[in-house]
């Protein structure tokens, strides 16, 4: 189940832009071992903390309304 959940997360994230995907992966520590702060992500990409927050929020909204996320919600019991 863990492997299929990972595949479903990857499929859901593939619907995002590269920058949105990078921000989400770093913020939640997906594939990085630890989560990054908005400030750390901003420094990496040359963006303000506020701009990183906006990108993160937009990506989350897109994931919530994405048809692929319905299957992901099933895995998470939501």
Coordinates of C-alpha atoms in Angstrom, one line a residue:
X1 CA 0.0 0.0 0.0
X2 CA 2.9 2.4 0.8
X3 CA 4.2 2.0 -2.7
X4 CA 0.9 2.6 -4.4
X5 CA 0.2 5.6 -2.1
X6 CA 3.6 7.0 -3.3
X7 CA 2.6 6.5 -6.9
X8 CA -0.7 8.2 -6.4
X9 CA 1.0 11.2 -4.7
X10 CA 3.4 11.4 -7.6
X11 CA 0.5 11.3 -10.1
X12 CA -1.3 14.0 -8.3
X13 CA 1.7 16.2 -8.1
X14 CA 2.4 15.7 -11.8
X15 CA -0.6 17.9 -12.5
X16 CA 1.1 20.9 -10.9
X17 CA 3.6 23.3 -12.6
X18 CA 7.3 22.5 -11.9
X19 CA 7.6 25.4 -9.5
X20 CA 4.5 24.4 -7.6
X21 CA 5.6 20.8 -7.4
X22 CA 9.1 21.8 -6.1
X23 CA 7.5 24.1 -3.4
X24 CA 5.1 21.4 -2.3
X25 CA 7.9 18.7 -2.2
X26 CA 10.2 20.9 -0.2
X27 CA 7.6 22.3 2.1
X28 CA 6.3 18.8 3.1
X29 CA 9.7 17.1 2.9
X30 CA 8.6 14.7 0.1
X31 CA 11.8 13.0 -1.1
X32 CA 14.0 15.3 1.0
X33 CA 13.9 13.7 4.4
X34 CA 12.8 16.9 6.2
X35 CA 10.5 19.8 5.5
X36 CA 11.8 23.2 4.5
X37 CA 10.5 26.5 5.8
X38 CA 9.0 29.1 3.5
X39 CA 12.1 31.2 4.1
X40 CA 14.4 28.4 3.1
X41 CA 12.4 27.7 -0.1
X42 CA 12.4 31.4 -0.9
X43 CA 16.2 31.6 -0.6
X44 CA 16.6 28.5 -2.9
X45 CA 14.4 30.0 -5.6
X46 CA 15.1 33.7 -5.1
X47 CA 11.6 34.4 -4.0
X48 CA 10.1 36.2 -1.0
X49 CA 8.5 34.1 1.8
X50 CA 5.1 35.6 0.9
X51 CA 5.5 34.5 -2.8
X52 CA 6.4 31.0 -1.7
X53 CA 3.3 30.9 0.5
X54 CA 1.2 32.0 -2.4
X55 CA 2.6 29.4 -4.7
X56 CA 2.0 26.7 -2.0
X57 CA -1.6 27.8 -1.4
X58 CA -2.3 27.8 -5.1
X59 CA -0.9 24.4 -5.5
X60 CA -2.9 23.0 -2.6
X61 CA -6.1 24.5 -4.1
X62 CA -5.3 22.9 -7.5
X63 CA -4.7 19.5 -5.8
X64 CA -8.0 19.7 -3.9
X65 CA -10.0 20.3 -7.1
X66 CA -8.1 17.9 -9.2
X67 CA -9.9 14.7 -10.3
X68 CA -6.8 12.6 -9.5
X69 CA -6.9 13.8 -5.9
X70 CA -10.2 11.9 -5.4
X71 CA -8.3 8.6 -5.5
X72 CA -5.7 10.1 -3.1
X73 CA -8.4 11.1 -0.7
X74 CA -9.6 7.5 -0.7
X75 CA -6.2 6.4 0.4
X76 CA -6.2 9.0 3.1
X77 CA -9.7 8.1 4.3
X78 CA -11.1 11.6 3.6

